[in-house]
Amino acid sequence: MAVWDKKILWAVMVVLTGALGQRVNYPDPVCGIKGSTITLPCSFTPLESVDDNGREVLIEIIRVVWCKNHEICQRETPSVYDSESNNNNPRYRYLGDKKGDCTLQISDLQKGDDATFRFRMEANHVRASFTGQSGVRVRVIGALGQRVNYPDPVCGIKGSTITLPCSFTPPKSVDGNGREVLIEIIRVVWCKNHETCKIIFTFVYDSESNNNNPRYRYLGDKKGDCTLQISDLQKEDEATFRFRMEANDYRASYTGQSGVRVTVKDGAQMKIRSSRDDGEFKRGEEVTLNCTTICSIHQLEVSWFRDGSALSESGPALHLSNLTAKDSGNYTCGLKKNKRTLSVPYSLHVEADEEGGGLPLIVGLVVGVLLVLFAVVLVVCIIKRKRAAGRDQTAVGRDEEQKHSDNIYSNNLLPLAEQQGPSSAVEEVSYASVQFKHKKQTRPEEEVEDSIIYSAVARTG
């Protein structure tokens, strides 16, 4: 692949990364002595879910990888640690997990470790897999005698957790009156605001004490790693912290006097950074809100609120997918242990007409069904009416035929009445009346004969 193509691919991945809200937080560059042990504090924020063709898929991290000098750290890339491998180099020890901590420890530091290390998380859905491309730069220097390597100044928010990566190099031996004394570190100490760390009340951690403040957790050892973690950061932690190693021979005991400066902020700078430039969204879209600050924080315990009501999410990133109108509101974030760190509200609005987009569809379907039913009923009614009209026309035709027959019969009789004159007509009516009464008293045969006789008489009269 051409260099230009690689740059384009990298740029596209960076853009997609920002949009999705996935993130890996690395420490500042770390310097270590060859043969020593260093710790690379690291944290990551995976997606909670992704939309797969309208189906929400909950995300689970199934594999974590550390590699060096590679931009994307994919499966075919040689790794220094792979959670799915049983052949990892024991010099690389993974101190993290698959939820949010990606800390890596490197022991017996070698010249080949002078490189950029990157972390990759792989999920149960390809869209949630991600590599933190910025990485952390590790520099390896040769032995310079006793030495403590501190990180650059560290900034933290009150109530948060910070890590001070640190490494030290003790001498292997000292000359004791012509006899070589092998050196063993028997005690390690962290203090604040003291140059030599020899005054006990300045200690924040002492490996020989059982009463250490639990806020100060020693992540190192007595061989070369002196990393310190401070949780629930307080204003009094704004100080210069120093490390001291004490050996089985006092001449090998040593304090790194340069120290590391810690600055504590009250949280006023915390704000919400959105994966979108504006706060206007349509139904079904997604957005990631990040609770950020000017300080570099690796383990941030955050509370999220919408219109003042607490949400269940607790990470530094809040991912909202398949947005609806109910997601509209003013979002704020702050540290769990410090409510005064709440950010300025971020206004998120999902368009109401888009939110109700499903209702017009349903209404349209119902109306369509009703129209179809109405059309069917109308057709049936028209057919019935046509059939009824046909029957009526048939009946009318029969009546017309009957009337026509009656008219013919009447026309045949009318001349007879007219010829006989009015008196004959009256007599005929009277006779017909008499004949009708007589009709009931005679048998059918007689009635027929009388009718025939009468008809003959009537025609001759």
mmCIF file of C-alpha atoms in Angstrom, residues 67-251:
data_model
loop_
_atom_site.group_PDB
_atom_site.id
_atom_site.type_symbol
_atom_site.label_atom_id
_atom_site.label_comp_id
_atom_site.label_asym_id
_atom_site.label_seq_id
_atom_site.Cartn_x
_atom_site.Cartn_y
_atom_site.Cartn_z
ATOM 1 C CA CYS A 67 2.261 -4.084 20.102
ATOM 2 C CA LYS A 68 5.180 -1.801 19.303
ATOM 3 C CA ASN A 69 6.042 0.292 16.255
ATOM 4 C CA HIS A 70 2.833 -0.534 14.381
ATOM 5 C CA GLU A 71 -0.013 1.894 13.674
ATOM 6 C CA ILE A 72 -3.050 -0.374 13.923
ATOM 7 C CA CYS A 73 -1.854 -3.372 15.953
ATOM 8 C CA GLN A 74 -4.019 -5.851 14.077
ATOM 9 C CA ARG A 75 -4.039 -9.622 14.452
ATOM 10 C CA GLU A 76 -1.250 -10.340 11.967
ATOM 11 C CA THR A 77 1.026 -7.786 13.637
ATOM 12 C CA PRO A 78 3.628 -9.218 16.091
ATOM 13 C CA SER A 79 2.500 -8.277 19.586
ATOM 14 C CA VAL A 80 4.315 -7.996 22.901
ATOM 15 C CA TYR A 81 1.142 -9.098 24.701
ATOM 16 C CA ASP A 82 -1.945 -10.902 23.427
ATOM 17 C CA SER A 83 -4.734 -11.996 25.797
ATOM 18 C CA GLU A 84 -5.470 -14.952 23.489
ATOM 19 C CA SER A 85 -1.872 -16.206 23.405
ATOM 20 C CA ASN A 86 -0.186 -18.656 25.752
ATOM 21 C CA ASN A 87 3.296 -17.692 24.544
ATOM 22 C CA ASN A 88 3.592 -14.086 25.717
ATOM 23 C CA ASN A 89 7.049 -12.895 26.679
ATOM 24 C CA PRO A 90 7.086 -12.853 30.515
ATOM 25 C CA ARG A 91 8.905 -9.487 30.419
ATOM 26 C CA TYR A 92 5.590 -7.933 29.351
ATOM 27 C CA ARG A 93 2.994 -8.213 32.086
ATOM 28 C CA TYR A 94 -0.566 -7.013 31.526
ATOM 29 C CA LEU A 95 -1.897 -5.365 34.695
ATOM 30 C CA GLY A 96 -5.228 -4.331 33.165
ATOM 31 C CA ASP A 97 -8.486 -6.041 32.271
ATOM 32 C CA LYS A 98 -11.062 -6.107 29.468
ATOM 33 C CA LYS A 99 -13.292 -3.386 30.885
ATOM 34 C CA GLY A 100 -11.281 -0.171 30.978
ATOM 35 C CA ASP A 101 -7.756 -0.673 32.360
ATOM 36 C CA CYS A 102 -4.972 -1.423 29.837
ATOM 37 C CA THR A 103 -1.870 -0.879 32.009
ATOM 38 C CA LEU A 104 1.273 -2.703 30.823
ATOM 39 C CA GLN A 105 4.410 -3.437 32.835
ATOM 40 C CA ILE A 106 7.770 -4.067 31.137
ATOM 41 C CA SER A 107 10.555 -5.679 33.159
ATOM 42 C CA ASP A 108 14.246 -6.153 32.315
ATOM 43 C CA LEU A 109 14.014 -3.250 29.875
ATOM 44 C CA GLN A 110 16.009 -3.817 26.688
ATOM 45 C CA LYS A 111 17.249 -1.558 23.904
ATOM 46 C CA GLY A 112 14.623 -3.115 21.609
ATOM 47 C CA ASP A 113 11.945 -1.634 23.867
ATOM 48 C CA ASP A 114 12.947 1.836 22.694
ATOM 49 C CA ALA A 115 9.785 2.175 20.600
ATOM 50 C CA THR A 116 6.175 3.421 20.473
ATOM 51 C CA PHE A 117 3.770 1.016 22.160
ATOM 52 C CA ARG A 118 0.077 0.884 21.189
ATOM 53 C CA PHE A 119 -2.970 -0.821 22.658
ATOM 54 C CA ARG A 120 -5.814 -2.476 20.729
ATOM 55 C CA MET A 121 -9.160 -3.782 21.975
ATOM 56 C CA GLU A 122 -11.221 -6.238 19.935
ATOM 57 C CA ALA A 123 -14.935 -6.706 20.537
ATOM 58 C CA ASN A 124 -17.735 -9.113 19.649
ATOM 59 C CA HIS A 125 -18.675 -6.712 16.841
ATOM 60 C CA VAL A 126 -16.147 -5.459 14.291
ATOM 61 C CA ARG A 127 -17.391 -1.858 14.537
ATOM 62 C CA ALA A 128 -16.412 -1.736 18.213
ATOM 63 C CA SER A 129 -12.804 -2.904 17.736
ATOM 64 C CA PHE A 130 -10.310 -0.073 18.076
ATOM 65 C CA THR A 131 -6.588 0.833 18.270
ATOM 66 C CA GLY A 132 -5.333 3.891 20.142
ATOM 67 C CA GLN A 133 -2.987 5.194 17.460
ATOM 68 C CA SER A 134 -1.247 7.926 19.441
ATOM 69 C CA GLY A 135 0.521 5.311 21.588
ATOM 70 C CA VAL A 136 3.142 5.890 24.287
ATOM 71 C CA ARG A 137 6.825 6.510 23.519
ATOM 72 C CA VAL A 138 9.327 4.520 25.566
ATOM 73 C CA ARG A 139 12.972 5.571 25.666
ATOM 74 C CA VAL A 140 15.677 3.250 26.969
ATOM 75 C CA ILE A 141 18.990 4.604 28.209
ATOM 76 C CA GLY A 142 22.135 2.808 29.397
ATOM 77 C CA ALA A 143 23.102 2.383 33.070
ATOM 78 C CA LEU A 144 24.043 5.803 34.748
ATOM 79 C CA GLY A 145 24.450 4.436 38.289
ATOM 80 C CA GLN A 146 21.606 5.070 40.804
ATOM 81 C CA ARG A 147 18.691 6.819 39.233
ATOM 82 C CA VAL A 148 14.935 7.475 39.616
ATOM 83 C CA ASN A 149 12.923 8.258 36.476
ATOM 84 C CA TYR A 150 9.855 10.386 37.090
ATOM 85 C CA PRO A 151 7.111 11.370 34.625
ATOM 86 C CA ASP A 152 6.424 14.909 33.518
ATOM 87 C CA PRO A 153 4.224 17.051 35.817
ATOM 88 C CA VAL A 154 0.810 15.470 36.354
ATOM 89 C CA CYS A 155 -2.507 17.323 36.538
ATOM 90 C CA GLY A 156 -5.555 15.818 38.220
ATOM 91 C CA ILE A 157 -9.096 16.766 39.170
ATOM 92 C CA LYS A 158 -10.067 16.733 42.802
ATOM 93 C CA GLY A 159 -11.702 13.399 43.598
ATOM 94 C CA SER A 160 -10.198 11.588 40.600
ATOM 95 C CA THR A 161 -7.451 8.947 40.348
ATOM 96 C CA ILE A 162 -4.013 9.589 38.901
ATOM 97 C CA THR A 163 -0.972 7.376 38.300
ATOM 98 C CA LEU A 164 2.663 8.457 38.657
ATOM 99 C CA PRO A 165 4.719 6.099 36.435
ATOM 100 C CA CYS A 166 8.168 5.686 37.894
ATOM 101 C CA SER A 167 11.253 3.483 37.546
ATOM 102 C CA PHE A 168 14.522 3.277 39.466
ATOM 103 C CA THR A 169 17.931 1.703 39.008
ATOM 104 C CA PRO A 170 19.785 0.492 42.113
ATOM 105 C CA PRO A 171 23.447 -0.480 42.029
ATOM 106 C CA LYS A 172 24.151 -4.188 41.714
ATOM 107 C CA SER A 173 26.855 -4.103 44.342
ATOM 108 C CA VAL A 174 29.105 -1.858 46.431
ATOM 109 C CA ASP A 175 32.644 -2.238 47.665
ATOM 110 C CA GLY A 176 32.756 -2.932 51.364
ATOM 111 C CA ASN A 177 36.432 -2.647 52.355
ATOM 112 C CA GLY A 178 37.599 -4.704 49.451
ATOM 113 C CA ARG A 179 34.633 -7.056 49.655
ATOM 114 C CA GLU A 180 31.856 -6.894 47.116
ATOM 115 C CA VAL A 181 28.493 -6.521 48.749
ATOM 116 C CA LEU A 182 25.545 -7.501 46.568
ATOM 117 C CA ILE A 183 22.767 -4.962 46.882
ATOM 118 C CA GLU A 184 19.184 -5.812 47.757
ATOM 119 C CA ILE A 185 16.460 -3.175 48.128
ATOM 120 C CA ILE A 186 14.717 -3.798 51.434
ATOM 121 C CA ARG A 187 12.461 -0.750 51.712
ATOM 122 C CA VAL A 188 10.771 1.732 49.356
ATOM 123 C CA VAL A 189 9.158 5.018 50.353
ATOM 124 C CA TRP A 190 7.123 7.816 48.740
ATOM 125 C CA CYS A 191 6.901 11.218 50.395
ATOM 126 C CA LYS A 192 5.722 14.680 49.435
ATOM 127 C CA ASN A 193 7.350 18.094 49.755
ATOM 128 C CA HIS A 194 10.589 16.765 51.236
ATOM 129 C CA GLU A 195 13.944 16.594 49.427
ATOM 130 C CA THR A 196 15.399 13.446 50.985
ATOM 131 C CA CYS A 197 12.274 11.555 52.110
ATOM 132 C CA LYS A 198 13.867 10.764 55.463
ATOM 133 C CA ILE A 199 11.256 12.411 57.679
ATOM 134 C CA ILE A 200 8.579 9.893 58.591
ATOM 135 C CA PHE A 201 5.631 12.323 58.765
ATOM 136 C CA THR A 202 6.147 13.187 55.102
ATOM 137 C CA PHE A 203 5.552 9.614 53.956
ATOM 138 C CA VAL A 204 2.516 8.833 51.882
ATOM 139 C CA TYR A 205 3.660 5.229 51.403
ATOM 140 C CA ASP A 206 6.123 3.050 53.313
ATOM 141 C CA SER A 207 6.648 -0.598 52.400
ATOM 142 C CA GLU A 208 7.421 -1.395 56.053
ATOM 143 C CA SER A 209 4.275 0.223 57.437
ATOM 144 C CA ASN A 210 0.887 -1.384 58.012
ATOM 145 C CA ASN A 211 -0.886 1.964 58.350
ATOM 146 C CA ASN A 212 -0.501 3.436 54.894
ATOM 147 C CA ASN A 213 -3.305 5.671 53.692
ATOM 148 C CA PRO A 214 -5.343 3.504 51.273
ATOM 149 C CA ARG A 215 -5.584 6.450 48.890
ATOM 150 C CA TYR A 216 -1.909 5.869 48.024
ATOM 151 C CA ARG A 217 -1.364 2.514 46.311
ATOM 152 C CA TYR A 218 2.090 1.296 45.394
ATOM 153 C CA LEU A 219 1.989 -0.473 42.014
ATOM 154 C CA GLY A 220 5.728 -1.097 41.873
ATOM 155 C CA ASP A 221 8.191 -3.508 43.458
ATOM 156 C CA LYS A 222 11.654 -3.500 45.006
ATOM 157 C CA LYS A 223 13.537 -4.230 41.811
ATOM 158 C CA GLY A 224 12.982 -1.315 39.463
ATOM 159 C CA ASP A 225 9.340 -0.215 39.298
ATOM 160 C CA CYS A 226 8.286 2.576 41.654
ATOM 161 C CA THR A 227 4.872 3.517 40.192
ATOM 162 C CA LEU A 228 2.442 5.165 42.636
ATOM 163 C CA GLN A 229 -1.317 5.540 42.234
ATOM 164 C CA ILE A 230 -3.298 8.229 44.075
ATOM 165 C CA SER A 231 -7.081 7.896 44.316
ATOM 166 C CA ASP A 232 -9.697 10.383 45.548
ATOM 167 C CA LEU A 233 -7.282 13.209 44.816
ATOM 168 C CA GLN A 234 -7.391 16.022 47.400
ATOM 169 C CA LYS A 235 -6.141 19.584 47.412
ATOM 170 C CA GLU A 236 -3.314 18.678 49.805
ATOM 171 C CA ASP A 237 -1.973 16.336 47.115
ATOM 172 C CA GLU A 238 -0.874 19.391 45.148
ATOM 173 C CA ALA A 239 2.772 18.892 45.918
ATOM 174 C CA THR A 240 6.083 17.446 44.723
ATOM 175 C CA PHE A 241 6.280 13.683 45.285
ATOM 176 C CA ARG A 242 9.624 11.884 45.622
ATOM 177 C CA PHE A 243 10.706 8.268 45.793
ATOM 178 C CA ARG A 244 13.385 6.741 48.018
ATOM 179 C CA MET A 245 14.918 3.270 47.943
ATOM 180 C CA GLU A 246 16.741 1.833 50.929
ATOM 181 C CA ALA A 247 19.145 -1.086 50.560
ATOM 182 C CA ASN A 248 20.910 -3.632 52.759
ATOM 183 C CA ASP A 249 23.897 -1.295 52.609
ATOM 184 C CA TYR A 250 23.278 2.347 53.403
ATOM 185 C CA ARG A 251 25.637 3.441 50.630
#
